[in-house]
């Protein structure tokens, strides 16, 4: 086997091992919900209902955070509808890590009920701090632009 044959052999091994790693790392879409659960019975009821949906691969429940993660090929609104059919108060997981929000301690984002390290998800487009009137009011280019009356 010459140098060309050796390189081709190594290339084939690399290609096949790369393909097998691709198949192992296949991830399913996830839907995260906030569902109020107080006891083991509530948890079991929610898990049983969500597991019965077609396309669901797994249901993980964290009762302390009131968080349910559904993994599989399912639509978020169908999962939410099924969760609400159990009689529990349910909503799409409203929290994001605090370092992903521009102003985590603004009134819209800060939530006392959020788990540690999380704040409520807010739309940056609706932020009052990005309004052009506020941005131009305190301009470094024009120090006399401050016009608070």
PDB file of C-alpha atoms in Angstrom:
ATOM      1  CA  UNK A   1       0.000   0.000   0.000  1.00  0.00           C
ATOM      2  CA  UNK A   2       1.587   3.274  -1.118  1.00  0.00           C
ATOM      3  CA  UNK A   3       1.279   6.739   0.374  1.00  0.00           C
ATOM      4  CA  UNK A   4      -1.802   7.510  -1.764  1.00  0.00           C
ATOM      5  CA  UNK A   5      -3.553   4.332  -0.583  1.00  0.00           C
ATOM      6  CA  UNK A   6      -2.712   5.074   3.059  1.00  0.00           C
ATOM      7  CA  UNK A   7      -4.094   8.606   2.818  1.00  0.00           C
ATOM      8  CA  UNK A   8      -7.264   7.308   1.158  1.00  0.00           C
ATOM      9  CA  UNK A   9      -7.680   4.683   3.914  1.00  0.00           C
ATOM     10  CA  UNK A  10      -7.262   7.315   6.657  1.00  0.00           C
ATOM     11  CA  UNK A  11      -9.671   9.625   4.839  1.00  0.00           C
ATOM     12  CA  UNK A  12     -12.316   6.854   4.709  1.00  0.00           C
ATOM     13  CA  UNK A  13     -11.915   6.141   8.431  1.00  0.00           C
ATOM     14  CA  UNK A  14     -12.248   9.829   9.274  1.00  0.00           C
ATOM     15  CA  UNK A  15     -15.325  10.165   7.072  1.00  0.00           C
ATOM     16  CA  UNK A  16     -17.103   7.141   8.593  1.00  0.00           C
ATOM     17  CA  UNK A  17     -16.286   8.152  12.172  1.00  0.00           C
ATOM     18  CA  UNK A  18     -17.519  11.679  11.422  1.00  0.00           C
ATOM     19  CA  UNK A  19     -20.827  10.270  10.140  1.00  0.00           C
ATOM     20  CA  UNK A  20     -21.324   8.132  13.239  1.00  0.00           C
ATOM     21  CA  UNK A  21     -20.727  11.151  15.519  1.00  0.00           C
ATOM     22  CA  UNK A  22     -23.345  13.083  13.576  1.00  0.00           C
ATOM     23  CA  UNK A  23     -25.963  10.411  14.212  1.00  0.00           C
ATOM     24  CA  UNK A  24     -25.178  10.216  17.936  1.00  0.00           C
ATOM     25  CA  UNK A  25     -25.585  13.971  18.486  1.00  0.00           C
ATOM     26  CA  UNK A  26     -29.029  14.223  16.915  1.00  0.00           C
ATOM     27  CA  UNK A  27     -31.129  16.434  19.158  1.00  0.00           C
ATOM     28  CA  UNK A  28     -34.871  16.756  19.284  1.00  0.00           C
ATOM     29  CA  UNK A  29     -36.614  20.096  19.588  1.00  0.00           C
ATOM     30  CA  UNK A  30     -37.705  20.965  23.109  1.00  0.00           C
ATOM     31  CA  UNK A  31     -40.652  22.860  24.544  1.00  0.00           C
ATOM     32  CA  UNK A  32     -40.362  24.291  28.047  1.00  0.00           C
ATOM     33  CA  UNK A  33     -43.427  25.112  30.106  1.00  0.00           C
ATOM     34  CA  UNK A  34     -44.103  26.629  33.491  1.00  0.00           C
ATOM     35  CA  UNK A  35     -46.806  24.559  35.186  1.00  0.00           C
ATOM     36  CA  UNK A  36     -47.930  24.958  38.774  1.00  0.00           C
ATOM     37  CA  UNK A  37     -47.487  21.587  40.544  1.00  0.00           C
ATOM     38  CA  UNK A  38     -47.764  21.055  44.294  1.00  0.00           C
ATOM     39  CA  UNK A  39     -47.528  17.305  44.848  1.00  0.00           C
ATOM     40  CA  UNK A  40     -46.516  13.973  43.330  1.00  0.00           C
ATOM     41  CA  UNK A  41     -50.061  13.484  42.052  1.00  0.00           C
ATOM     42  CA  UNK A  42     -49.937  16.754  40.092  1.00  0.00           C
ATOM     43  CA  UNK A  43     -46.556  15.821  38.668  1.00  0.00           C
ATOM     44  CA  UNK A  44     -47.748  12.366  37.612  1.00  0.00           C
ATOM     45  CA  UNK A  45     -50.920  13.773  36.037  1.00  0.00           C
ATOM     46  CA  UNK A  46     -48.954  16.293  33.940  1.00  0.00           C
ATOM     47  CA  UNK A  47     -46.309  13.740  32.928  1.00  0.00           C
ATOM     48  CA  UNK A  48     -48.914  11.193  31.869  1.00  0.00           C
ATOM     49  CA  UNK A  49     -50.866  13.745  29.833  1.00  0.00           C
ATOM     50  CA  UNK A  50     -47.831  15.151  28.035  1.00  0.00           C
ATOM     51  CA  UNK A  51     -46.325  11.710  27.385  1.00  0.00           C
ATOM     52  CA  UNK A  52     -49.507  10.674  25.586  1.00  0.00           C
ATOM     53  CA  UNK A  53     -48.944  13.258  22.824  1.00  0.00           C
ATOM     54  CA  UNK A  54     -47.664  11.763  19.582  1.00  0.00           C
ATOM     55  CA  UNK A  55     -44.075  12.699  18.818  1.00  0.00           C
ATOM     56  CA  UNK A  56     -43.020  13.143  22.455  1.00  0.00           C
ATOM     57  CA  UNK A  57     -39.736  11.387  23.256  1.00  0.00           C
ATOM     58  CA  UNK A  58     -39.333  12.428  26.901  1.00  0.00           C
ATOM     59  CA  UNK A  59     -40.888  14.578  29.612  1.00  0.00           C
ATOM     60  CA  UNK A  60     -38.641  16.007  32.354  1.00  0.00           C
ATOM     61  CA  UNK A  61     -40.185  17.732  35.371  1.00  0.00           C
ATOM     62  CA  UNK A  62     -38.473  20.012  37.875  1.00  0.00           C
ATOM     63  CA  UNK A  63     -41.130  20.636  40.516  1.00  0.00           C
ATOM     64  CA  UNK A  64     -38.971  23.073  42.479  1.00  0.00           C
ATOM     65  CA  UNK A  65     -38.794  25.451  39.507  1.00  0.00           C
ATOM     66  CA  UNK A  66     -42.300  24.509  38.273  1.00  0.00           C
ATOM     67  CA  UNK A  67     -40.627  23.689  34.948  1.00  0.00           C
ATOM     68  CA  UNK A  68     -41.516  20.963  32.450  1.00  0.00           C
ATOM     69  CA  UNK A  69     -39.296  20.149  29.453  1.00  0.00           C
ATOM     70  CA  UNK A  70     -40.905  18.161  26.646  1.00  0.00           C
ATOM     71  CA  UNK A  71     -38.510  16.724  24.072  1.00  0.00           C
ATOM     72  CA  UNK A  72     -39.649  15.427  20.692  1.00  0.00           C
ATOM     73  CA  UNK A  73     -41.273  16.468  17.461  1.00  0.00           C
ATOM     74  CA  UNK A  74     -44.232  18.396  18.855  1.00  0.00           C
ATOM     75  CA  UNK A  75     -45.626  21.887  18.432  1.00  0.00           C
ATOM     76  CA  UNK A  76     -45.441  24.229  21.404  1.00  0.00           C
ATOM     77  CA  UNK A  77     -49.087  25.281  21.213  1.00  0.00           C
ATOM     78  CA  UNK A  78     -50.262  21.643  21.194  1.00  0.00           C
ATOM     79  CA  UNK A  79     -48.142  20.853  24.249  1.00  0.00           C
ATOM     80  CA  UNK A  80     -49.473  23.959  26.013  1.00  0.00           C
ATOM     81  CA  UNK A  81     -53.077  23.034  25.173  1.00  0.00           C
ATOM     82  CA  UNK A  82     -52.574  19.487  26.472  1.00  0.00           C
ATOM     83  CA  UNK A  83     -50.974  20.806  29.683  1.00  0.00           C
ATOM     84  CA  UNK A  84     -53.906  23.157  30.257  1.00  0.00           C
ATOM     85  CA  UNK A  85     -56.336  20.266  29.719  1.00  0.00           C
ATOM     86  CA  UNK A  86     -55.068  18.759  33.003  1.00  0.00           C
ATOM     87  CA  UNK A  87     -56.620  21.700  34.862  1.00  0.00           C
ATOM     88  CA  UNK A  88     -53.255  23.193  35.783  1.00  0.00           C
ATOM     89  CA  UNK A  89     -52.186  26.765  35.120  1.00  0.00           C
ATOM     90  CA  UNK A  90     -49.615  26.512  32.310  1.00  0.00           C
ATOM     91  CA  UNK A  91     -47.634  28.897  30.137  1.00  0.00           C
ATOM     92  CA  UNK A  92     -44.597  28.787  27.874  1.00  0.00           C
ATOM     93  CA  UNK A  93     -41.417  29.101  30.004  1.00  0.00           C
ATOM     94  CA  UNK A  94     -41.184  32.888  30.466  1.00  0.00           C
ATOM     95  CA  UNK A  95     -37.655  33.117  31.873  1.00  0.00           C
ATOM     96  CA  UNK A  96     -34.207  33.476  30.313  1.00  0.00           C
ATOM     97  CA  UNK A  97     -30.778  33.666  31.974  1.00  0.00           C
ATOM     98  CA  UNK A  98     -30.215  37.184  33.300  1.00  0.00           C
ATOM     99  CA  UNK A  99     -27.043  37.688  31.248  1.00  0.00           C
ATOM    100  CA  UNK A 100     -29.051  37.470  27.991  1.00  0.00           C
ATOM    101  CA  UNK A 101     -31.169  40.517  28.824  1.00  0.00           C
ATOM    102  CA  UNK A 102     -29.830  44.028  28.227  1.00  0.00           C
ATOM    103  CA  UNK A 103     -31.323  45.417  31.462  1.00  0.00           C
ATOM    104  CA  UNK A 104     -32.140  42.541  33.821  1.00  0.00           C
ATOM    105  CA  UNK A 105     -33.215  44.777  36.699  1.00  0.00           C
ATOM    106  CA  UNK A 106     -35.678  46.885  34.706  1.00  0.00           C
ATOM    107  CA  UNK A 107     -39.245  46.689  35.970  1.00  0.00           C
ATOM    108  CA  UNK A 108     -40.425  44.629  32.996  1.00  0.00           C
ATOM    109  CA  UNK A 109     -37.691  41.994  33.310  1.00  0.00           C
ATOM    110  CA  UNK A 110     -37.216  41.630  37.059  1.00  0.00           C
ATOM    111  CA  UNK A 111     -39.497  39.034  38.632  1.00  0.00           C
ATOM    112  CA  UNK A 112     -39.310  37.900  42.267  1.00  0.00           C
ATOM    113  CA  UNK A 113     -40.822  34.538  41.354  1.00  0.00           C
ATOM    114  CA  UNK A 114     -38.123  33.736  38.774  1.00  0.00           C
ATOM    115  CA  UNK A 115     -35.668  30.937  39.592  1.00  0.00           C
ATOM    116  CA  UNK A 116     -32.178  32.060  40.675  1.00  0.00           C
ATOM    117  CA  UNK A 117     -30.169  33.418  37.763  1.00  0.00           C
ATOM    118  CA  UNK A 118     -33.230  33.996  35.572  1.00  0.00           C
ATOM    119  CA  UNK A 119     -35.320  37.038  34.651  1.00  0.00           C
ATOM    120  CA  UNK A 120     -38.542  37.382  32.715  1.00  0.00           C
ATOM    121  CA  UNK A 121     -38.184  37.388  28.928  1.00  0.00           C
ATOM    122  CA  UNK A 122     -38.839  40.880  27.525  1.00  0.00           C
ATOM    123  CA  UNK A 123     -39.007  42.163  23.979  1.00  0.00           C
ATOM    124  CA  UNK A 124     -36.142  44.547  23.325  1.00  0.00           C
ATOM    125  CA  UNK A 125     -38.191  46.349  20.682  1.00  0.00           C
ATOM    126  CA  UNK A 126     -40.617  47.615  23.311  1.00  0.00           C
ATOM    127  CA  UNK A 127     -37.889  48.875  25.600  1.00  0.00           C
ATOM    128  CA  UNK A 128     -38.436  52.488  26.522  1.00  0.00           C
ATOM    129  CA  UNK A 129     -34.683  53.032  26.881  1.00  0.00           C
ATOM    130  CA  UNK A 130     -34.121  52.538  23.154  1.00  0.00           C
ATOM    131  CA  UNK A 131     -36.586  55.250  22.201  1.00  0.00           C
ATOM    132  CA  UNK A 132     -34.737  57.894  20.122  1.00  0.00           C
ATOM    133  CA  UNK A 133     -35.972  60.679  22.409  1.00  0.00           C
ATOM    134  CA  UNK A 134     -34.143  59.109  25.383  1.00  0.00           C
ATOM    135  CA  UNK A 135     -31.030  58.273  23.412  1.00  0.00           C
ATOM    136  CA  UNK A 136     -30.557  61.782  22.005  1.00  0.00           C
ATOM    137  CA  UNK A 137     -31.461  63.503  25.270  1.00  0.00           C
ATOM    138  CA  UNK A 138     -28.101  62.602  26.860  1.00  0.00           C
ATOM    139  CA  UNK A 139     -25.673  62.926  23.972  1.00  0.00           C
ATOM    140  CA  UNK A 140     -21.894  62.829  24.436  1.00  0.00           C
ATOM    141  CA  UNK A 141     -21.543  64.750  21.168  1.00  0.00           C
ATOM    142  CA  UNK A 142     -23.551  67.695  22.446  1.00  0.00           C
ATOM    143  CA  UNK A 143     -23.129  68.267  26.204  1.00  0.00           C
ATOM    144  CA  UNK A 144     -25.829  70.987  26.119  1.00  0.00           C
ATOM    145  CA  UNK A 145     -28.421  68.539  24.789  1.00  0.00           C
ATOM    146  CA  UNK A 146     -29.684  67.571  28.247  1.00  0.00           C
ATOM    147  CA  UNK A 147     -33.173  68.971  28.285  1.00  0.00           C
ATOM    148  CA  UNK A 148     -34.831  67.615  31.416  1.00  0.00           C
ATOM    149  CA  UNK A 149     -37.293  70.149  32.733  1.00  0.00           C
TER     150      UNK A 149
END
